[in-house]
């Protein structure tokens, strides 16, 4: 956990560049990697390994490998479809194996900052950095989503996303924070400062 005012090294430049001259940091934190928790990782790894192995086996069969048990009426030439299915399974399995690693990488590239004037979400990627700014007047409708383990999200706003035939609500704010109740209090104090 970061201290109340400790800035992660990779964010020093972005945060100091975003702050006004008389602005001071009140609270700062990085999201937990709870998305990278053991049950989720195990699920992705087991799925990825089993689907990849099945894909490799289907490719092996398509290449003329022996069938594990004889099937009457099936020739090796009839198993050409196994090559296509095997390649697809291998790709899907490989993606499932990479998901936990990708989430771990993205988690450590985000910092949440609350100053005496506004809230910031800083995302430092390899090619560019993004800073989302939430002024106190945008914090009036925030709400808390707490999980059983005490971690959670403080949702600042929502956005409806639409694709062909589908729509969903995206929650935007401080996700996977260690103590969402404390985070909510800090943000509500900032929102209250706009009223005063």
PDB file of C-alpha atoms in Angstrom:
ATOM      1  CA  UNK A   1       0.000   0.000   0.000  1.00  0.00           C
ATOM      2  CA  UNK A   2       1.204   3.483  -0.727  1.00  0.00           C
ATOM      3  CA  UNK A   3       1.321   6.083   1.978  1.00  0.00           C
ATOM      4  CA  UNK A   4      -1.311   8.785   1.980  1.00  0.00           C
ATOM      5  CA  UNK A   5       0.989  11.077  -0.036  1.00  0.00           C
ATOM      6  CA  UNK A   6       3.610   8.719  -1.492  1.00  0.00           C
ATOM      7  CA  UNK A   7       3.760   8.938  -5.284  1.00  0.00           C
ATOM      8  CA  UNK A   8       4.785   5.830  -7.252  1.00  0.00           C
ATOM      9  CA  UNK A   9       8.024   6.505  -9.150  1.00  0.00           C
ATOM     10  CA  UNK A  10       6.613   5.904 -12.637  1.00  0.00           C
ATOM     11  CA  UNK A  11       3.890   8.527 -12.012  1.00  0.00           C
ATOM     12  CA  UNK A  12       6.020  11.357 -10.553  1.00  0.00           C
ATOM     13  CA  UNK A  13       6.360  13.227 -13.857  1.00  0.00           C
ATOM     14  CA  UNK A  14       2.722  12.845 -14.937  1.00  0.00           C
ATOM     15  CA  UNK A  15       1.256  13.818 -11.562  1.00  0.00           C
ATOM     16  CA  UNK A  16       3.548  16.780 -10.934  1.00  0.00           C
ATOM     17  CA  UNK A  17       2.844  18.044 -14.472  1.00  0.00           C
ATOM     18  CA  UNK A  18      -0.921  17.832 -13.910  1.00  0.00           C
ATOM     19  CA  UNK A  19      -0.966  19.695 -10.587  1.00  0.00           C
ATOM     20  CA  UNK A  20      -1.599  23.422 -10.383  1.00  0.00           C
ATOM     21  CA  UNK A  21       0.888  25.628  -8.574  1.00  0.00           C
ATOM     22  CA  UNK A  22      -0.979  25.757  -5.238  1.00  0.00           C
ATOM     23  CA  UNK A  23      -2.466  22.246  -5.448  1.00  0.00           C
ATOM     24  CA  UNK A  24      -1.434  19.580  -2.935  1.00  0.00           C
ATOM     25  CA  UNK A  25      -1.969  15.827  -2.858  1.00  0.00           C
ATOM     26  CA  UNK A  26      -4.359  14.665  -0.114  1.00  0.00           C
ATOM     27  CA  UNK A  27      -4.538  10.954  -0.953  1.00  0.00           C
ATOM     28  CA  UNK A  28      -2.924   8.595  -3.482  1.00  0.00           C
ATOM     29  CA  UNK A  29      -3.224   4.876  -4.166  1.00  0.00           C
ATOM     30  CA  UNK A  30      -2.774   2.264  -6.862  1.00  0.00           C
ATOM     31  CA  UNK A  31      -5.462  -0.351  -7.523  1.00  0.00           C
ATOM     32  CA  UNK A  32      -5.061  -3.742  -5.951  1.00  0.00           C
ATOM     33  CA  UNK A  33      -4.321  -6.620  -8.215  1.00  0.00           C
ATOM     34  CA  UNK A  34      -7.318  -8.478  -6.760  1.00  0.00           C
ATOM     35  CA  UNK A  35      -8.425  -9.196 -10.321  1.00  0.00           C
ATOM     36  CA  UNK A  36      -5.260 -11.273 -10.331  1.00  0.00           C
ATOM     37  CA  UNK A  37      -6.501 -13.294  -7.340  1.00  0.00           C
ATOM     38  CA  UNK A  38      -5.789 -17.019  -7.098  1.00  0.00           C
ATOM     39  CA  UNK A  39      -9.216 -18.438  -8.113  1.00  0.00           C
ATOM     40  CA  UNK A  40      -9.378 -16.271 -11.223  1.00  0.00           C
ATOM     41  CA  UNK A  41      -5.793 -17.060 -12.212  1.00  0.00           C
ATOM     42  CA  UNK A  42      -6.289 -20.776 -11.659  1.00  0.00           C
ATOM     43  CA  UNK A  43      -9.448 -20.719 -13.788  1.00  0.00           C
ATOM     44  CA  UNK A  44      -7.707 -18.967 -16.682  1.00  0.00           C
ATOM     45  CA  UNK A  45      -4.611 -21.171 -16.433  1.00  0.00           C
ATOM     46  CA  UNK A  46      -6.533 -24.451 -16.306  1.00  0.00           C
ATOM     47  CA  UNK A  47      -8.787 -23.370 -19.158  1.00  0.00           C
ATOM     48  CA  UNK A  48      -5.852 -22.125 -21.199  1.00  0.00           C
ATOM     49  CA  UNK A  49      -3.754 -25.240 -20.654  1.00  0.00           C
ATOM     50  CA  UNK A  50      -6.558 -27.697 -21.390  1.00  0.00           C
ATOM     51  CA  UNK A  51      -7.829 -25.870 -24.495  1.00  0.00           C
ATOM     52  CA  UNK A  52      -4.283 -25.414 -25.825  1.00  0.00           C
ATOM     53  CA  UNK A  53      -3.450 -29.090 -25.277  1.00  0.00           C
ATOM     54  CA  UNK A  54      -6.663 -30.127 -27.016  1.00  0.00           C
ATOM     55  CA  UNK A  55      -5.768 -27.863 -29.942  1.00  0.00           C
ATOM     56  CA  UNK A  56      -2.248 -29.287 -30.188  1.00  0.00           C
ATOM     57  CA  UNK A  57      -3.661 -32.821 -30.077  1.00  0.00           C
ATOM     58  CA  UNK A  58      -6.133 -32.040 -32.875  1.00  0.00           C
ATOM     59  CA  UNK A  59      -3.298 -30.629 -34.977  1.00  0.00           C
ATOM     60  CA  UNK A  60      -1.324 -33.819 -34.244  1.00  0.00           C
ATOM     61  CA  UNK A  61      -4.266 -35.939 -35.424  1.00  0.00           C
ATOM     62  CA  UNK A  62      -4.659 -33.861 -38.576  1.00  0.00           C
ATOM     63  CA  UNK A  63      -0.980 -34.407 -39.305  1.00  0.00           C
ATOM     64  CA  UNK A  64      -1.472 -38.167 -39.382  1.00  0.00           C
ATOM     65  CA  UNK A  65      -0.841 -39.000 -35.743  1.00  0.00           C
ATOM     66  CA  UNK A  66      -2.370 -42.233 -34.485  1.00  0.00           C
ATOM     67  CA  UNK A  67      -5.886 -42.203 -33.094  1.00  0.00           C
ATOM     68  CA  UNK A  68      -5.979 -43.155 -29.402  1.00  0.00           C
ATOM     69  CA  UNK A  69      -8.539 -45.839 -30.210  1.00  0.00           C
ATOM     70  CA  UNK A  70      -9.616 -47.172 -33.588  1.00  0.00           C
ATOM     71  CA  UNK A  71     -12.814 -45.699 -34.992  1.00  0.00           C
ATOM     72  CA  UNK A  72     -14.399 -47.743 -37.709  1.00  0.00           C
ATOM     73  CA  UNK A  73     -15.009 -45.869 -40.952  1.00  0.00           C
ATOM     74  CA  UNK A  74     -12.790 -42.840 -40.219  1.00  0.00           C
ATOM     75  CA  UNK A  75      -9.691 -42.351 -42.337  1.00  0.00           C
ATOM     76  CA  UNK A  76      -6.908 -39.930 -41.528  1.00  0.00           C
ATOM     77  CA  UNK A  77      -7.892 -37.802 -44.518  1.00  0.00           C
ATOM     78  CA  UNK A  78     -11.286 -37.265 -42.884  1.00  0.00           C
ATOM     79  CA  UNK A  79      -9.580 -35.487 -39.983  1.00  0.00           C
ATOM     80  CA  UNK A  80      -8.529 -32.406 -41.971  1.00  0.00           C
ATOM     81  CA  UNK A  81     -11.131 -30.353 -40.138  1.00  0.00           C
ATOM     82  CA  UNK A  82      -9.144 -31.137 -36.981  1.00  0.00           C
ATOM     83  CA  UNK A  83      -6.343 -28.919 -38.261  1.00  0.00           C
ATOM     84  CA  UNK A  84      -8.614 -25.868 -38.470  1.00  0.00           C
ATOM     85  CA  UNK A  85     -10.275 -26.587 -35.126  1.00  0.00           C
ATOM     86  CA  UNK A  86      -6.896 -27.382 -33.554  1.00  0.00           C
ATOM     87  CA  UNK A  87      -5.398 -24.079 -34.647  1.00  0.00           C
ATOM     88  CA  UNK A  88      -8.433 -22.175 -33.329  1.00  0.00           C
ATOM     89  CA  UNK A  89      -8.286 -24.003 -29.973  1.00  0.00           C
ATOM     90  CA  UNK A  90      -4.554 -23.367 -29.681  1.00  0.00           C
ATOM     91  CA  UNK A  91      -5.056 -19.629 -30.266  1.00  0.00           C
ATOM     92  CA  UNK A  92      -7.963 -19.399 -27.811  1.00  0.00           C
ATOM     93  CA  UNK A  93      -6.013 -21.343 -25.183  1.00  0.00           C
ATOM     94  CA  UNK A  94      -2.964 -19.123 -25.625  1.00  0.00           C
ATOM     95  CA  UNK A  95      -5.087 -16.007 -25.142  1.00  0.00           C
ATOM     96  CA  UNK A  96      -6.587 -17.481 -21.953  1.00  0.00           C
ATOM     97  CA  UNK A  97      -3.051 -18.101 -20.666  1.00  0.00           C
ATOM     98  CA  UNK A  98      -2.072 -14.471 -21.340  1.00  0.00           C
ATOM     99  CA  UNK A  99      -5.118 -12.774 -19.723  1.00  0.00           C
ATOM    100  CA  UNK A 100      -3.843 -12.887 -16.093  1.00  0.00           C
ATOM    101  CA  UNK A 101      -0.442 -11.555 -17.151  1.00  0.00           C
ATOM    102  CA  UNK A 102      -2.030  -8.717 -19.159  1.00  0.00           C
ATOM    103  CA  UNK A 103      -4.276  -7.724 -16.231  1.00  0.00           C
ATOM    104  CA  UNK A 104      -1.276  -7.737 -13.903  1.00  0.00           C
ATOM    105  CA  UNK A 105       0.609  -5.410 -16.265  1.00  0.00           C
ATOM    106  CA  UNK A 106      -2.268  -2.939 -16.590  1.00  0.00           C
ATOM    107  CA  UNK A 107      -2.968  -2.835 -12.832  1.00  0.00           C
ATOM    108  CA  UNK A 108       0.449  -1.386 -12.045  1.00  0.00           C
ATOM    109  CA  UNK A 109       0.112   1.350 -14.638  1.00  0.00           C
ATOM    110  CA  UNK A 110      -2.731   3.188 -12.864  1.00  0.00           C
ATOM    111  CA  UNK A 111      -2.676   5.588  -9.910  1.00  0.00           C
ATOM    112  CA  UNK A 112      -5.577   7.323  -8.185  1.00  0.00           C
ATOM    113  CA  UNK A 113      -4.842  10.790  -6.816  1.00  0.00           C
ATOM    114  CA  UNK A 114      -7.023  13.137  -4.771  1.00  0.00           C
ATOM    115  CA  UNK A 115      -5.787  16.685  -4.322  1.00  0.00           C
ATOM    116  CA  UNK A 116      -7.333  19.591  -2.470  1.00  0.00           C
ATOM    117  CA  UNK A 117      -8.961  20.699  -5.768  1.00  0.00           C
ATOM    118  CA  UNK A 118      -9.832  17.573  -7.802  1.00  0.00           C
ATOM    119  CA  UNK A 119      -9.518  13.815  -8.296  1.00  0.00           C
ATOM    120  CA  UNK A 120      -7.235  12.296 -10.936  1.00  0.00           C
ATOM    121  CA  UNK A 121      -6.906   8.873 -12.536  1.00  0.00           C
ATOM    122  CA  UNK A 122      -3.419   8.596 -14.028  1.00  0.00           C
ATOM    123  CA  UNK A 123      -2.737   5.832 -16.548  1.00  0.00           C
ATOM    124  CA  UNK A 124       0.912   5.504 -17.607  1.00  0.00           C
ATOM    125  CA  UNK A 125       1.276   3.296 -20.673  1.00  0.00           C
ATOM    126  CA  UNK A 126       4.402   2.591 -22.709  1.00  0.00           C
ATOM    127  CA  UNK A 127       3.533   5.018 -25.478  1.00  0.00           C
ATOM    128  CA  UNK A 128       1.426   7.659 -23.760  1.00  0.00           C
ATOM    129  CA  UNK A 129      -0.050   8.743 -20.473  1.00  0.00           C
ATOM    130  CA  UNK A 130      -3.671   9.606 -19.838  1.00  0.00           C
ATOM    131  CA  UNK A 131      -4.941  11.721 -16.965  1.00  0.00           C
ATOM    132  CA  UNK A 132      -8.678  11.766 -16.284  1.00  0.00           C
ATOM    133  CA  UNK A 133      -9.718  14.735 -14.174  1.00  0.00           C
ATOM    134  CA  UNK A 134     -12.809  14.831 -11.967  1.00  0.00           C
ATOM    135  CA  UNK A 135     -13.665  18.229 -10.516  1.00  0.00           C
ATOM    136  CA  UNK A 136     -15.604  18.367  -7.219  1.00  0.00           C
ATOM    137  CA  UNK A 137     -18.914  19.098  -8.967  1.00  0.00           C
ATOM    138  CA  UNK A 138     -18.601  15.771 -10.878  1.00  0.00           C
ATOM    139  CA  UNK A 139     -18.241  13.824  -7.613  1.00  0.00           C
ATOM    140  CA  UNK A 140     -21.726  14.482  -6.230  1.00  0.00           C
ATOM    141  CA  UNK A 141     -23.285  11.215  -7.512  1.00  0.00           C
ATOM    142  CA  UNK A 142     -20.512   8.796  -6.600  1.00  0.00           C
ATOM    143  CA  UNK A 143     -21.324   5.479  -4.940  1.00  0.00           C
ATOM    144  CA  UNK A 144     -19.519   2.591  -3.298  1.00  0.00           C
ATOM    145  CA  UNK A 145     -19.316  -1.065  -4.336  1.00  0.00           C
ATOM    146  CA  UNK A 146     -17.717  -3.100  -1.569  1.00  0.00           C
ATOM    147  CA  UNK A 147     -16.705  -6.765  -1.813  1.00  0.00           C
ATOM    148  CA  UNK A 148     -16.785  -9.321   0.992  1.00  0.00           C
ATOM    149  CA  UNK A 149     -13.003  -9.049   1.523  1.00  0.00           C
ATOM    150  CA  UNK A 150     -13.271  -5.301   2.269  1.00  0.00           C
ATOM    151  CA  UNK A 151     -11.883  -4.113  -1.060  1.00  0.00           C
ATOM    152  CA  UNK A 152     -14.069  -2.465  -3.651  1.00  0.00           C
ATOM    153  CA  UNK A 153     -14.754   0.294  -6.137  1.00  0.00           C
ATOM    154  CA  UNK A 154     -15.831   3.896  -5.795  1.00  0.00           C
ATOM    155  CA  UNK A 155     -17.864   4.656  -8.907  1.00  0.00           C
ATOM    156  CA  UNK A 156     -17.768   8.307  -9.938  1.00  0.00           C
ATOM    157  CA  UNK A 157     -19.879   8.088 -13.074  1.00  0.00           C
ATOM    158  CA  UNK A 158     -21.342   5.567 -15.493  1.00  0.00           C
ATOM    159  CA  UNK A 159     -21.466   5.392 -19.251  1.00  0.00           C
ATOM    160  CA  UNK A 160     -23.755   3.293 -21.446  1.00  0.00           C
ATOM    161  CA  UNK A 161     -21.840   1.472 -24.171  1.00  0.00           C
ATOM    162  CA  UNK A 162     -23.575   0.094 -27.235  1.00  0.00           C
ATOM    163  CA  UNK A 163     -22.565  -2.269 -29.996  1.00  0.00           C
ATOM    164  CA  UNK A 164     -24.740  -4.003 -32.542  1.00  0.00           C
ATOM    165  CA  UNK A 165     -27.527  -5.559 -30.493  1.00  0.00           C
ATOM    166  CA  UNK A 166     -25.746  -5.240 -27.136  1.00  0.00           C
ATOM    167  CA  UNK A 167     -25.529  -2.555 -24.516  1.00  0.00           C
ATOM    168  CA  UNK A 168     -23.934  -2.426 -21.085  1.00  0.00           C
ATOM    169  CA  UNK A 169     -23.134   0.095 -18.401  1.00  0.00           C
ATOM    170  CA  UNK A 170     -19.471   0.871 -17.794  1.00  0.00           C
ATOM    171  CA  UNK A 171     -18.643   2.089 -14.299  1.00  0.00           C
ATOM    172  CA  UNK A 172     -15.905   4.718 -14.168  1.00  0.00           C
ATOM    173  CA  UNK A 173     -13.984   5.676 -11.064  1.00  0.00           C
ATOM    174  CA  UNK A 174     -11.501   4.253  -8.588  1.00  0.00           C
ATOM    175  CA  UNK A 175     -11.563   0.467  -9.083  1.00  0.00           C
ATOM    176  CA  UNK A 176     -10.074  -2.201  -6.791  1.00  0.00           C
ATOM    177  CA  UNK A 177      -9.078   0.076  -3.918  1.00  0.00           C
ATOM    178  CA  UNK A 178      -7.942  -1.358  -0.581  1.00  0.00           C
ATOM    179  CA  UNK A 179     -10.336   0.615   1.596  1.00  0.00           C
ATOM    180  CA  UNK A 180     -13.265   1.861  -0.497  1.00  0.00           C
ATOM    181  CA  UNK A 181     -15.045   3.420   2.514  1.00  0.00           C
ATOM    182  CA  UNK A 182     -12.057   5.647   3.276  1.00  0.00           C
ATOM    183  CA  UNK A 183     -11.704   6.469  -0.429  1.00  0.00           C
ATOM    184  CA  UNK A 184     -15.390   7.405  -0.603  1.00  0.00           C
ATOM    185  CA  UNK A 185     -14.996   9.702   2.435  1.00  0.00           C
ATOM    186  CA  UNK A 186     -11.990  11.438   0.853  1.00  0.00           C
ATOM    187  CA  UNK A 187     -13.905  11.989  -2.399  1.00  0.00           C
ATOM    188  CA  UNK A 188     -17.057  13.176  -0.588  1.00  0.00           C
ATOM    189  CA  UNK A 189     -14.988  15.717   1.364  1.00  0.00           C
ATOM    190  CA  UNK A 190     -13.624  16.974  -1.947  1.00  0.00           C
ATOM    191  CA  UNK A 191     -17.154  17.130  -3.416  1.00  0.00           C
ATOM    192  CA  UNK A 192     -18.322  19.041  -0.333  1.00  0.00           C
ATOM    193  CA  UNK A 193     -15.589  21.625  -0.915  1.00  0.00           C
ATOM    194  CA  UNK A 194     -17.343  22.625  -4.160  1.00  0.00           C
ATOM    195  CA  UNK A 195     -20.519  23.422  -2.214  1.00  0.00           C
ATOM    196  CA  UNK A 196     -18.757  25.613   0.355  1.00  0.00           C
TER     197      UNK A 196
END
